[in-house]
Structures are given as C-alpha cells and as structure tokens.
C-alpha cells in the first residue's frame, strides 16, 4: 500500500503526470508527510521551536549529527533570551518534549561510564533531526 502511494507520487514527476493528475493522484503527495510541520508554524512558540531546530541543523552541518541535550541548551540559550523574556532549563525541556512529540526530532539515551565517585551522570540524551525536518528547514532557507 505504502509502496503503491510512493510509486504514484513519484510518477507525478514523469511523462504520465497529466493522466495521473486527472485521476486525483496529487493526494499521494500528502501521504508521507509529517502533519506536525504545520503545527510548528502555527504554534504560539514558533520562534523558540525554530531556534532549536535551526541550531540543530547547524550542529548537523558541523558534523555533529546527534548533539547532547546540554550542548543544545547552551547553544540556543542566547538566541532564546533575545526572543523570550525568561528562557530557563524547564522551558527548554518543554520545548524539546513538544518537538519530539511532533516527531520533528528524535532522541536516544547514551549510557556513559562514571568518571569518578562524584559523577552521578549515568545517562545522557542525544537528539537527531528528522529527515523531513531538515528538508523543511532548508526549504525555509531557500525562501530567503
């Protein structure tokens, strides 16, 4: 089923595009998209969300595909304080949870060794942008 929709959508870019269009095949273009990208643009916190996602794109371009949670927070803190009154770790945690819930990014737990008896960090989270999110951010850049 999914493969059929994908073939139909791909065929829209070929020589039979007009015939497929007349059969209503354009609907297949919407089949595999993340519907929450629209939520991102309509959200009250659009700019803070975009700050996080774009900074993660910059990490990716610098070959850091899965930055650590703390590194992302430190990297966006200055930009977020320009656009928001008080941007603290709790607000950042909520923003990251919302972006993960919308499947715009994903995370995994990285277990690390303890570095010493005072080091109580047993887990760290690494975040990765979804491929569709990367394409969306690049599309926004092209609009500039």
PDB file of C-alpha atoms in Angstrom:
ATOM      1  CA  UNK A   1       0.000   0.000   0.000  1.00  0.00           C
ATOM      2  CA  UNK A   2       2.687   2.490   1.034  1.00  0.00           C
ATOM      3  CA  UNK A   3       4.875   1.443  -1.899  1.00  0.00           C
ATOM      4  CA  UNK A   4       1.930   1.990  -4.288  1.00  0.00           C
ATOM      5  CA  UNK A   5       1.387   5.513  -2.959  1.00  0.00           C
ATOM      6  CA  UNK A   6       5.094   6.245  -3.231  1.00  0.00           C
ATOM      7  CA  UNK A   7       5.232   4.972  -6.835  1.00  0.00           C
ATOM      8  CA  UNK A   8       2.176   7.051  -7.694  1.00  0.00           C
ATOM      9  CA  UNK A   9       3.712  10.173  -6.171  1.00  0.00           C
ATOM     10  CA  UNK A  10       6.993   9.557  -7.972  1.00  0.00           C
ATOM     11  CA  UNK A  11       5.151   9.026 -11.272  1.00  0.00           C
ATOM     12  CA  UNK A  12       3.703  12.535 -10.931  1.00  0.00           C
ATOM     13  CA  UNK A  13       7.131  13.814 -11.940  1.00  0.00           C
ATOM     14  CA  UNK A  14       7.282  11.695 -15.091  1.00  0.00           C
ATOM     15  CA  UNK A  15       5.727  11.756 -18.536  1.00  0.00           C
ATOM     16  CA  UNK A  16       2.360  10.436 -17.284  1.00  0.00           C
ATOM     17  CA  UNK A  17       1.900  13.307 -14.816  1.00  0.00           C
ATOM     18  CA  UNK A  18      -1.149  14.803 -16.564  1.00  0.00           C
ATOM     19  CA  UNK A  19      -3.000  11.479 -16.715  1.00  0.00           C
ATOM     20  CA  UNK A  20      -2.238  10.778 -13.053  1.00  0.00           C
ATOM     21  CA  UNK A  21      -3.286  14.301 -12.100  1.00  0.00           C
ATOM     22  CA  UNK A  22      -6.660  13.769 -13.755  1.00  0.00           C
ATOM     23  CA  UNK A  23      -7.084  10.572 -11.699  1.00  0.00           C
ATOM     24  CA  UNK A  24      -6.560  12.524  -8.448  1.00  0.00           C
ATOM     25  CA  UNK A  25      -3.046  11.274  -7.764  1.00  0.00           C
ATOM     26  CA  UNK A  26      -1.983  14.604  -6.273  1.00  0.00           C
ATOM     27  CA  UNK A  27      -3.377  13.410  -2.931  1.00  0.00           C
ATOM     28  CA  UNK A  28      -0.493  10.934  -2.790  1.00  0.00           C
ATOM     29  CA  UNK A  29       1.896  13.861  -2.313  1.00  0.00           C
ATOM     30  CA  UNK A  30       0.434  14.351   1.152  1.00  0.00           C
ATOM     31  CA  UNK A  31       0.571  10.687   2.150  1.00  0.00           C
ATOM     32  CA  UNK A  32       4.044  10.512   3.693  1.00  0.00           C
ATOM     33  CA  UNK A  33       4.414  13.951   5.208  1.00  0.00           C
ATOM     34  CA  UNK A  34       4.693  14.884   8.845  1.00  0.00           C
ATOM     35  CA  UNK A  35       1.497  16.783   9.573  1.00  0.00           C
ATOM     36  CA  UNK A  36       3.074  18.452  12.572  1.00  0.00           C
ATOM     37  CA  UNK A  37       5.257  20.679  10.419  1.00  0.00           C
ATOM     38  CA  UNK A  38       2.130  22.802  10.011  1.00  0.00           C
ATOM     39  CA  UNK A  39       1.661  22.792  13.786  1.00  0.00           C
ATOM     40  CA  UNK A  40       5.187  24.137  14.125  1.00  0.00           C
ATOM     41  CA  UNK A  41       4.344  27.199  12.036  1.00  0.00           C
ATOM     42  CA  UNK A  42       1.039  27.876  13.808  1.00  0.00           C
ATOM     43  CA  UNK A  43       2.272  27.312  17.351  1.00  0.00           C
ATOM     44  CA  UNK A  44       2.463  30.130  19.860  1.00  0.00           C
ATOM     45  CA  UNK A  45       6.117  29.205  20.440  1.00  0.00           C
ATOM     46  CA  UNK A  46       7.080  29.028  16.761  1.00  0.00           C
ATOM     47  CA  UNK A  47      10.223  31.144  17.084  1.00  0.00           C
ATOM     48  CA  UNK A  48      11.698  29.285  20.086  1.00  0.00           C
ATOM     49  CA  UNK A  49      10.982  25.972  18.325  1.00  0.00           C
ATOM     50  CA  UNK A  50      12.631  27.195  15.127  1.00  0.00           C
ATOM     51  CA  UNK A  51      15.637  28.441  17.122  1.00  0.00           C
ATOM     52  CA  UNK A  52      16.155  24.943  18.497  1.00  0.00           C
ATOM     53  CA  UNK A  53      15.609  23.164  15.197  1.00  0.00           C
ATOM     54  CA  UNK A  54      17.789  25.540  13.214  1.00  0.00           C
ATOM     55  CA  UNK A  55      20.608  25.316  15.749  1.00  0.00           C
ATOM     56  CA  UNK A  56      20.397  21.548  15.487  1.00  0.00           C
ATOM     57  CA  UNK A  57      20.682  21.922  11.706  1.00  0.00           C
ATOM     58  CA  UNK A  58      23.839  23.973  12.251  1.00  0.00           C
ATOM     59  CA  UNK A  59      25.190  21.197  14.504  1.00  0.00           C
ATOM     60  CA  UNK A  60      24.422  18.717  11.719  1.00  0.00           C
ATOM     61  CA  UNK A  61      26.254  20.844   9.160  1.00  0.00           C
ATOM     62  CA  UNK A  62      29.224  20.878  11.529  1.00  0.00           C
ATOM     63  CA  UNK A  63      29.156  17.043  11.508  1.00  0.00           C
ATOM     64  CA  UNK A  64      27.567  16.747  14.953  1.00  0.00           C
ATOM     65  CA  UNK A  65      24.622  14.569  13.918  1.00  0.00           C
ATOM     66  CA  UNK A  66      23.327  13.847  17.413  1.00  0.00           C
ATOM     67  CA  UNK A  67      24.234  16.660  19.810  1.00  0.00           C
ATOM     68  CA  UNK A  68      23.791  16.184  23.525  1.00  0.00           C
ATOM     69  CA  UNK A  69      20.820  17.756  25.279  1.00  0.00           C
ATOM     70  CA  UNK A  70      23.043  20.054  27.378  1.00  0.00           C
ATOM     71  CA  UNK A  71      25.010  21.170  24.325  1.00  0.00           C
ATOM     72  CA  UNK A  72      21.816  22.124  22.508  1.00  0.00           C
ATOM     73  CA  UNK A  73      20.592  24.091  25.510  1.00  0.00           C
ATOM     74  CA  UNK A  74      23.843  26.027  25.826  1.00  0.00           C
ATOM     75  CA  UNK A  75      23.860  26.694  22.081  1.00  0.00           C
ATOM     76  CA  UNK A  76      20.307  28.119  21.950  1.00  0.00           C
ATOM     77  CA  UNK A  77      20.228  29.907  25.289  1.00  0.00           C
ATOM     78  CA  UNK A  78      21.496  33.258  23.962  1.00  0.00           C
ATOM     79  CA  UNK A  79      19.187  33.294  20.924  1.00  0.00           C
ATOM     80  CA  UNK A  80      16.213  32.254  23.037  1.00  0.00           C
ATOM     81  CA  UNK A  81      16.815  35.030  25.552  1.00  0.00           C
ATOM     82  CA  UNK A  82      16.598  37.578  22.702  1.00  0.00           C
ATOM     83  CA  UNK A  83      13.145  36.353  21.688  1.00  0.00           C
ATOM     84  CA  UNK A  84      11.752  35.328  25.094  1.00  0.00           C
ATOM     85  CA  UNK A  85      11.705  37.054  28.463  1.00  0.00           C
ATOM     86  CA  UNK A  86      12.952  34.176  30.572  1.00  0.00           C
ATOM     87  CA  UNK A  87      14.311  31.060  28.930  1.00  0.00           C
ATOM     88  CA  UNK A  88      15.280  28.544  31.563  1.00  0.00           C
ATOM     89  CA  UNK A  89      16.017  24.797  31.531  1.00  0.00           C
ATOM     90  CA  UNK A  90      12.374  23.969  32.349  1.00  0.00           C
ATOM     91  CA  UNK A  91      11.083  25.851  29.333  1.00  0.00           C
ATOM     92  CA  UNK A  92      13.768  24.231  27.159  1.00  0.00           C
ATOM     93  CA  UNK A  93      12.759  20.800  28.430  1.00  0.00           C
ATOM     94  CA  UNK A  94       9.142  21.530  27.489  1.00  0.00           C
ATOM     95  CA  UNK A  95      10.146  22.762  24.037  1.00  0.00           C
ATOM     96  CA  UNK A  96      12.243  19.667  23.362  1.00  0.00           C
ATOM     97  CA  UNK A  97       9.431  17.399  24.567  1.00  0.00           C
ATOM     98  CA  UNK A  98       6.964  19.108  22.233  1.00  0.00           C
ATOM     99  CA  UNK A  99       9.301  18.834  19.239  1.00  0.00           C
ATOM    100  CA  UNK A 100       9.865  15.147  19.996  1.00  0.00           C
ATOM    101  CA  UNK A 101       6.111  14.591  20.364  1.00  0.00           C
ATOM    102  CA  UNK A 102       5.603  16.117  16.914  1.00  0.00           C
ATOM    103  CA  UNK A 103       8.301  13.762  15.533  1.00  0.00           C
ATOM    104  CA  UNK A 104      10.368  16.695  14.308  1.00  0.00           C
ATOM    105  CA  UNK A 105      13.330  15.291  16.194  1.00  0.00           C
ATOM    106  CA  UNK A 106      14.113  12.077  17.982  1.00  0.00           C
ATOM    107  CA  UNK A 107      16.316  11.189  20.906  1.00  0.00           C
ATOM    108  CA  UNK A 108      18.176   8.256  22.285  1.00  0.00           C
ATOM    109  CA  UNK A 109      19.808   7.566  25.603  1.00  0.00           C
ATOM    110  CA  UNK A 110      23.576   7.297  25.594  1.00  0.00           C
ATOM    111  CA  UNK A 111      24.935   5.415  28.548  1.00  0.00           C
ATOM    112  CA  UNK A 112      28.300   6.602  29.742  1.00  0.00           C
ATOM    113  CA  UNK A 113      30.773   5.384  32.270  1.00  0.00           C
ATOM    114  CA  UNK A 114      31.012   7.187  35.544  1.00  0.00           C
ATOM    115  CA  UNK A 115      34.055   9.424  35.548  1.00  0.00           C
ATOM    116  CA  UNK A 116      34.534   9.433  39.278  1.00  0.00           C
ATOM    117  CA  UNK A 117      32.733   8.942  42.540  1.00  0.00           C
ATOM    118  CA  UNK A 118      31.211  12.444  42.344  1.00  0.00           C
ATOM    119  CA  UNK A 119      29.936  11.954  38.807  1.00  0.00           C
ATOM    120  CA  UNK A 120      26.315  10.871  39.071  1.00  0.00           C
ATOM    121  CA  UNK A 121      25.541  11.168  35.359  1.00  0.00           C
ATOM    122  CA  UNK A 122      24.575   7.714  34.227  1.00  0.00           C
ATOM    123  CA  UNK A 123      22.648   8.719  31.123  1.00  0.00           C
ATOM    124  CA  UNK A 124      22.746  11.481  28.579  1.00  0.00           C
ATOM    125  CA  UNK A 125      20.303  12.176  25.797  1.00  0.00           C
ATOM    126  CA  UNK A 126      21.344  12.681  22.182  1.00  0.00           C
ATOM    127  CA  UNK A 127      18.943  14.328  19.746  1.00  0.00           C
ATOM    128  CA  UNK A 128      18.657  13.964  15.972  1.00  0.00           C
ATOM    129  CA  UNK A 129      16.619  15.959  13.484  1.00  0.00           C
ATOM    130  CA  UNK A 130      14.098  14.028  11.427  1.00  0.00           C
ATOM    131  CA  UNK A 131      14.954  13.979   7.706  1.00  0.00           C
ATOM    132  CA  UNK A 132      11.737  15.758   6.806  1.00  0.00           C
ATOM    133  CA  UNK A 133      12.512  18.465   9.371  1.00  0.00           C
ATOM    134  CA  UNK A 134      15.922  19.006   7.763  1.00  0.00           C
ATOM    135  CA  UNK A 135      14.293  19.370   4.340  1.00  0.00           C
ATOM    136  CA  UNK A 136      11.734  21.781   5.759  1.00  0.00           C
ATOM    137  CA  UNK A 137      14.416  23.983   7.345  1.00  0.00           C
ATOM    138  CA  UNK A 138      16.374  24.004   4.100  1.00  0.00           C
ATOM    139  CA  UNK A 139      13.188  24.944   2.252  1.00  0.00           C
ATOM    140  CA  UNK A 140      12.741  27.882   4.640  1.00  0.00           C
ATOM    141  CA  UNK A 141      16.339  28.950   3.967  1.00  0.00           C
ATOM    142  CA  UNK A 142      15.665  28.924   0.234  1.00  0.00           C
ATOM    143  CA  UNK A 143      12.763  31.314   0.799  1.00  0.00           C
ATOM    144  CA  UNK A 144      15.279  33.934   1.981  1.00  0.00           C
TER     145      UNK A 144
END
